[in-house]
XYZ file of C-alpha atoms in Angstrom:
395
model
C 86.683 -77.021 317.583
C 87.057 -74.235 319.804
C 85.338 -73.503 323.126
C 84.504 -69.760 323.763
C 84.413 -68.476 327.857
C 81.320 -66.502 329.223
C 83.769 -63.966 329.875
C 84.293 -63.688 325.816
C 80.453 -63.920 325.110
C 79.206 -61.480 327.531
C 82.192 -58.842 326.097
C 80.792 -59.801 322.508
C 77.160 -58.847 323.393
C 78.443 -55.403 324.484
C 80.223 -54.663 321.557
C 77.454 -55.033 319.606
C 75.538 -53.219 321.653
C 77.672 -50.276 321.526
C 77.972 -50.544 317.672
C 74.177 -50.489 317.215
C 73.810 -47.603 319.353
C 76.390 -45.634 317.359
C 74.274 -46.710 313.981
C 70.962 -45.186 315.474
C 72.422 -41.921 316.540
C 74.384 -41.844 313.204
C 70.986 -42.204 311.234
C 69.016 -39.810 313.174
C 71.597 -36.883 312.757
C 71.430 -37.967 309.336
C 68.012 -37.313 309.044
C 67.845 -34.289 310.855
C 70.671 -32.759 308.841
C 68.384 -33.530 305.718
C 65.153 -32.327 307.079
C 67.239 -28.822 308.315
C 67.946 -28.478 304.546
C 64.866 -29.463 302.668
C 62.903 -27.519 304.993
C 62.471 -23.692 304.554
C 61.793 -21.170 306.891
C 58.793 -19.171 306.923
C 59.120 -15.294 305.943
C 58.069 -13.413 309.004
C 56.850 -9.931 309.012
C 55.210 -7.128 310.806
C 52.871 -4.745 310.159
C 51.102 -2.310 312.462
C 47.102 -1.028 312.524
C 46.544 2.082 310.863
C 49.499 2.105 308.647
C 50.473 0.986 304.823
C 51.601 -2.879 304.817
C 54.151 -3.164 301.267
C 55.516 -6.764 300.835
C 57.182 -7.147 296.915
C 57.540 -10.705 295.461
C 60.845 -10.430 293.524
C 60.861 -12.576 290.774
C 64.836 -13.075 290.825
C 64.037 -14.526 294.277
C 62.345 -16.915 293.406
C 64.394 -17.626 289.969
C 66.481 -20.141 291.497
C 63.736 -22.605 292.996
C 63.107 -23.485 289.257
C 65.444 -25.424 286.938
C 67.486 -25.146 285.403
C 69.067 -22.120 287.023
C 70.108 -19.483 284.614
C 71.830 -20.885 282.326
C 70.750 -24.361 280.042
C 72.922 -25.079 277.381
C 74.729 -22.033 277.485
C 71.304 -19.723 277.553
C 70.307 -17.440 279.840
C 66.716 -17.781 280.614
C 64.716 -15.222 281.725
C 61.286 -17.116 283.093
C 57.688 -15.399 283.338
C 56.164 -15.866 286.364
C 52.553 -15.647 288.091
C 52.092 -15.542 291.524
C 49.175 -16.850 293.149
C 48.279 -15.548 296.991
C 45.756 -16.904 299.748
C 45.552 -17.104 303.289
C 46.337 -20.252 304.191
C 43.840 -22.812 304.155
C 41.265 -20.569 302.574
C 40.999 -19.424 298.853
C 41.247 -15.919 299.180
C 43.106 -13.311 300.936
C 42.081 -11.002 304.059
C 39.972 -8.643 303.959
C 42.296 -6.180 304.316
C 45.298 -7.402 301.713
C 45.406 -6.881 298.003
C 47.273 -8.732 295.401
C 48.780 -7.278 291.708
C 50.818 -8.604 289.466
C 50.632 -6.768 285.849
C 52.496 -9.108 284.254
C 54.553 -11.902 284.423
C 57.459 -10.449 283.934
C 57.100 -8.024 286.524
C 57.344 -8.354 290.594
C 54.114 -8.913 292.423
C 52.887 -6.751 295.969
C 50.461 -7.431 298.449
C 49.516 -4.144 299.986
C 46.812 -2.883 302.546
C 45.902 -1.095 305.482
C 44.905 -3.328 308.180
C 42.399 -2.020 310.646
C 42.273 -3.083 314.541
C 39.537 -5.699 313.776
C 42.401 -7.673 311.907
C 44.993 -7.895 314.572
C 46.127 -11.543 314.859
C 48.508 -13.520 312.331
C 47.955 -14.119 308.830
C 49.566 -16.806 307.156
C 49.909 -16.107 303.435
C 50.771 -19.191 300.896
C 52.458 -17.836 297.772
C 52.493 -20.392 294.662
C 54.956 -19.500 292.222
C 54.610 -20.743 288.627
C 57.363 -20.780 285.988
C 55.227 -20.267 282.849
C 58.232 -21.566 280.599
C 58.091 -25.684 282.420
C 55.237 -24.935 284.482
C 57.315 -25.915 287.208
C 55.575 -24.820 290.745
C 56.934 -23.822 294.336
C 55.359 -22.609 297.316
C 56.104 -20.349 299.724
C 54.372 -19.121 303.362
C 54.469 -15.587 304.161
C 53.295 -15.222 307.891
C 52.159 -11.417 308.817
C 51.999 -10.067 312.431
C 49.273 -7.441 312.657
C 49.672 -5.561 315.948
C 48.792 -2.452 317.523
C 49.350 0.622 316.256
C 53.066 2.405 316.772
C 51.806 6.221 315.494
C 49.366 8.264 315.947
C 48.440 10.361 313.000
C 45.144 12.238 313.794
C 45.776 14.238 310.313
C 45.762 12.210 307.534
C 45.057 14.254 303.769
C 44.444 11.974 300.594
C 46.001 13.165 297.039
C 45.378 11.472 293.926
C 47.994 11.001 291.158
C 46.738 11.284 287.678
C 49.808 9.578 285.974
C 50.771 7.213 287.237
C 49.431 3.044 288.412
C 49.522 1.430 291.562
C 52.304 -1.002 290.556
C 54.669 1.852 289.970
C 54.143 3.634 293.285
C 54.235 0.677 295.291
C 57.724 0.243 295.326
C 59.627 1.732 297.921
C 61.998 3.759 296.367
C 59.077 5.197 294.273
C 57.290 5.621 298.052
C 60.643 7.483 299.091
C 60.053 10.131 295.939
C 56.298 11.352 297.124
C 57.142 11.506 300.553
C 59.603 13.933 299.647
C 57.398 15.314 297.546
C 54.471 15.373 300.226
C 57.196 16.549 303.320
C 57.965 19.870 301.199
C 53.745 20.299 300.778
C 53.343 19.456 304.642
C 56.291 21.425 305.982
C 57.199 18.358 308.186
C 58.982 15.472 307.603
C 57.142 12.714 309.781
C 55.299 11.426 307.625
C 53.934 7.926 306.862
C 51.678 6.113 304.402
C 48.045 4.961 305.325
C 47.225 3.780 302.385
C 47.277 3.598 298.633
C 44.830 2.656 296.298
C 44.001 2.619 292.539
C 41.434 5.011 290.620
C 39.781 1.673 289.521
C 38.801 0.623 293.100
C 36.934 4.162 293.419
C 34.740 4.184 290.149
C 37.277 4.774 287.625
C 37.650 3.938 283.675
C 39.943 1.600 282.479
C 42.210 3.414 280.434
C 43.182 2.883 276.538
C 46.243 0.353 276.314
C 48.075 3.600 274.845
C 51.211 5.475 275.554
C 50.254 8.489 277.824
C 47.046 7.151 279.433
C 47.336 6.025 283.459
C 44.572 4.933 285.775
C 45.560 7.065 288.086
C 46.325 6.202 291.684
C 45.374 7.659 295.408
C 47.914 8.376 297.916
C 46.764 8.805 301.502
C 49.519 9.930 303.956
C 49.259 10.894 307.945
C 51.276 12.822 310.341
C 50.625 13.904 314.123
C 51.852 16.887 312.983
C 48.406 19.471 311.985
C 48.362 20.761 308.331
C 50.195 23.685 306.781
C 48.537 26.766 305.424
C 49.009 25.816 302.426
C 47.061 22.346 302.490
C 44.343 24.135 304.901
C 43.207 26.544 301.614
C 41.211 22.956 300.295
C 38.614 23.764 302.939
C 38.254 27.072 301.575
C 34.737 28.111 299.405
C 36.777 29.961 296.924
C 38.744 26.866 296.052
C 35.840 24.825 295.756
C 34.175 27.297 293.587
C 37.662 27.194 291.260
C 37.788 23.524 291.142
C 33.931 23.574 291.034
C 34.178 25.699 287.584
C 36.965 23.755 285.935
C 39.059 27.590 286.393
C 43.048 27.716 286.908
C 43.259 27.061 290.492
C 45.276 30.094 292.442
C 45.979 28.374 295.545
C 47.498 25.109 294.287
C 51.379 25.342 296.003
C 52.003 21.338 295.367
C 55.655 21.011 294.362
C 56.939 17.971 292.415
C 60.313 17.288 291.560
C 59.112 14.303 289.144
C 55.857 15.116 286.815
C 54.785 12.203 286.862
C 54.250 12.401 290.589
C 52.215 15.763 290.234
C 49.070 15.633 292.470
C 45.609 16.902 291.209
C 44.977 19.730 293.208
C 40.707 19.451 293.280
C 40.525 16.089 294.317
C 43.006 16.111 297.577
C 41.141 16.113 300.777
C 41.996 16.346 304.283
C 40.857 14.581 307.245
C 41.247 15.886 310.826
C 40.865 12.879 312.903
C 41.998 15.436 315.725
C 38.429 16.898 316.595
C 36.661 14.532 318.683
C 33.720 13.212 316.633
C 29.527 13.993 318.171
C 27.739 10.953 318.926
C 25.366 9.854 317.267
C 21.609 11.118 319.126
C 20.320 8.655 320.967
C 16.657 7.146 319.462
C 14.131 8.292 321.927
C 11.975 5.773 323.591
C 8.482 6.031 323.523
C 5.892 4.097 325.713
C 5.755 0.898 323.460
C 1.734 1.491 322.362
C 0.336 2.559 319.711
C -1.535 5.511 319.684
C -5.677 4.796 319.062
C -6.305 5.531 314.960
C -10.210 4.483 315.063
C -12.111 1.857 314.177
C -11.217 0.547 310.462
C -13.796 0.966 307.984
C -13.004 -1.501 305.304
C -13.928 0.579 301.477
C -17.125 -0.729 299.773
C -17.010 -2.808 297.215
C -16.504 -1.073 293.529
C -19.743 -0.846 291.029
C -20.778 -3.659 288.655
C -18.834 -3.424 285.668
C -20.564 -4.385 281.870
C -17.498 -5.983 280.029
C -19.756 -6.656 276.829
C -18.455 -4.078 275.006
C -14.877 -5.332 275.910
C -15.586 -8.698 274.472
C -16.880 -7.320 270.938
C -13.717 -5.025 270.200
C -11.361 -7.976 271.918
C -13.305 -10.637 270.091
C -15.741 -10.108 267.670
C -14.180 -7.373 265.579
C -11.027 -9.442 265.754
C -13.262 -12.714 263.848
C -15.606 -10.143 261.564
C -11.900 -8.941 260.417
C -10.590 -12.768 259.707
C -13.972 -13.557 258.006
C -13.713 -10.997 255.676
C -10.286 -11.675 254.536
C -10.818 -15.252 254.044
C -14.254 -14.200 251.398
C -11.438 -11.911 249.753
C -9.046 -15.084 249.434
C -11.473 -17.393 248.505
C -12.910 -14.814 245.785
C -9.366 -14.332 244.391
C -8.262 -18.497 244.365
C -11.538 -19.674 242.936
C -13.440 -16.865 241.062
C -10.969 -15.195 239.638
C -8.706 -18.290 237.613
C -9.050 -18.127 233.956
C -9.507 -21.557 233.427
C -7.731 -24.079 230.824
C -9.991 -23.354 227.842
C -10.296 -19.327 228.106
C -5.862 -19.405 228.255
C -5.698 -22.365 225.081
C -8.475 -20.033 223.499
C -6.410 -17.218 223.609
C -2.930 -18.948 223.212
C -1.952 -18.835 219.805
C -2.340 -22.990 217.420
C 1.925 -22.544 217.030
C 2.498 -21.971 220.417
C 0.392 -25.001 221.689
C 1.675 -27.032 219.373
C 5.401 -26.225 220.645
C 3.883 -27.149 223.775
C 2.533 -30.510 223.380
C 5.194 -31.814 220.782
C 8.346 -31.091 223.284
C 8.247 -34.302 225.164
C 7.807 -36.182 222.090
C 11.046 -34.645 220.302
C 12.961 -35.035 223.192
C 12.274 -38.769 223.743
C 13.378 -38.730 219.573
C 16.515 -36.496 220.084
C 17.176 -39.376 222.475
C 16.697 -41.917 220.500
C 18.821 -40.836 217.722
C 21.654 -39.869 219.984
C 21.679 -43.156 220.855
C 20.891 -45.308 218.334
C 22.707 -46.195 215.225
C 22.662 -43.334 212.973
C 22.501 -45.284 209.358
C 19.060 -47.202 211.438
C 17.783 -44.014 212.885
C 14.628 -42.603 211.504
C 14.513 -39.834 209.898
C 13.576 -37.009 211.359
C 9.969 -35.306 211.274
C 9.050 -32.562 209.724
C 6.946 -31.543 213.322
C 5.526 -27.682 211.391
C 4.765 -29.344 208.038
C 1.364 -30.318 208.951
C 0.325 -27.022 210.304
C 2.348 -24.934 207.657
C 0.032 -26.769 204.719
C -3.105 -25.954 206.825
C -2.428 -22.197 206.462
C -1.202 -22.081 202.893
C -4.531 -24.314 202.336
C -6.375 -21.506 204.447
C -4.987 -18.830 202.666
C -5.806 -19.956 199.412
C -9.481 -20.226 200.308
């Protein structure tokens, strides 16, 4: 047996040392590596006060979290999905963000205006559910409200009559009414303050029918002040026109899509330009109460008789429930004809039918049952009575 040096031993210890400390660093790359992957990054956006906030869930997107992806056995799957949207760690949104999703087929949008009171950040949690496995996934949408970037002290509101606010919340569909709205303006900086369905304003549902919209309100701002054109909807003679349900003479709206055609009576402009009067300030009197007299309570009201109350609330009521019962009573016992009076004028054949049909039924019995060879015979149940009227016609 071998002796090992100090020299040997100590040089041992150090190489294990130095392998160990290669192992830990080895294992926490490891698990950082893993944690970079598993881990998703938050969607960060902006949106400034005053103006139209458009985020689109894209249902493709979000496709590939599920599996299988695309293709199972050779077949192209083409999951529904339903999106479901709070602010995190409460159940609904913010005040001022909407949700829609008309089917789940279709994308989703959360839309809104926010207003100075929401400046902060919103964090959003998306849920995603694949209504084919019910698989989920989740999803954090973090929203930067800040100041506003524009200043658009004229802002006018138009309402499209065909159309739904999934279909103009898209951006390209967006691009298309600006256009639209630039040519009507006669300036091209515009921007979108806010858009919102007929529904939220007191509208009908419409008929699940081909041809029937809920209609949808555009509001758009600009610093630039309103054409001449757009100022005729402050005029009396238009709102006489629209007023009397007459062709309107001063509508110069120009479309290049129909379906984007504003209704020319309900657009209205705001001019956010004018600087708006305060409000009058209450006046302040001298805190006392001016001296009304001394209070004279009212006397107290005349003696009343109710007995004539009580006999038409009471007494007719049991004079009127006597009289029926002496009716009844007059009709069950007085007026029965009695045993004797209906024999008496029953004729002898018929009672005698009567009182003989238990006793052939009990013999009908009997010889149904019996031997027919030790059966009776059967009575002659009229011969009796038919001899006593030959016997009374012969006397």
């Amino acid at each position: 047996m071998g002796y090992c040096t100090l020299e040997q031993v100590l040089l041992s210890i150090k190489t294990l040392n130095k392998m160990a400390h290669k192992g830990i660093w080895a294992l926490a790359i490891t698990v950082f590596t893993a944690g970079l992957l598993l881990v998703r990054a938050d969607i960060i956006t902006e949106a400034p006060v005053g103006q139209l906030f458009v985020y689109e869930l894209h249902r493709e997107v979000f496709q590939s979290e599920f599996e299988p992806f695309h293709k199972v056995f050779g077949q192209v799957f083409n999951d529904p999905m339903v999106f479901k949207c709070n602010k995190e760690r409460f159940p609904d949104l913010p005040r001022w963000l909407r949700f829609t999703q008309r089917d789940a087929y279709d994308n989703a949008f959360l839309y809104g205006t926010p207003l100075p009171r929401d400046q902060g950040r919103n964090i959003i949690e998306i849920f995603v559910i694949n209504k084919r496995n019910y698989e989920t996934f989740k999803e954090r949408l973090v929203i930067n409200v800040g100041p506003a970037v524009k200043q658009m002290p004229y802002q006018a509101e138009f309402f499209i009559e065909r159309r739904e606010i999934e279909k103009v919340l898209p951006a390209a569909v967006q691009a298309e009414i600006k256009l639209d709205m630039q040519k009507l303006w006669r300036t091209s900086r515009l921007e979108f303050v806010n858009i919102s369905s007929a529904l939220e304003r007191g509208g009908r549902v419409p008929l699940p029918l081909p041809g029937h919209f809920e209609g949808v309100y555009v509001k758009l701002g600009s610093d630039q002040p309103f054409s001449q054109c757009m100022l005729r909807l402050e005029t009396a003679e238009h709102q006489r026109d629209c007023a009397s349900g007459q062709k309107i003479t001063g509508d110069c709206s120009n479309c290049e899509n129909p379906i984007n055609c504003i209704t020319w009576c309900k657009s209205t402009l705001f001019d956010l330009s004018r600087p708006v009067p305060p409000a009058p300030v209450p006046t302040v009197g001298s805190g006392v109460l001016a001296w009304g007299g001394e209070f004279n309570p009212p006397e107290s009201p005349p003696d009343r008789d109710f007995f004539p109350d009580y006999i038409v609330t009471v007494i007719v009521p049991l004079v009127l429930v006597l009289i029926l019962c002496l009716i009844l009573s007059y009709i069950m016992c007085c007026r029965r004809e009695g045993v004797l009076k209906r024999n008496a004028k029953t004729p002898d054949l018929q009672l005698y039918h009567h009182h003989t049909i238990q006793g052939d039924a009990n013999e009908l019995r009997r010889m149904a049952g019996g031997d027919r060879r030790t059966a009776d015979r059967p009575r002659q149940c009229l011969q009796p009575l038919l001899m006593a009227e030959q016997a009374m016609a012969e006397s």
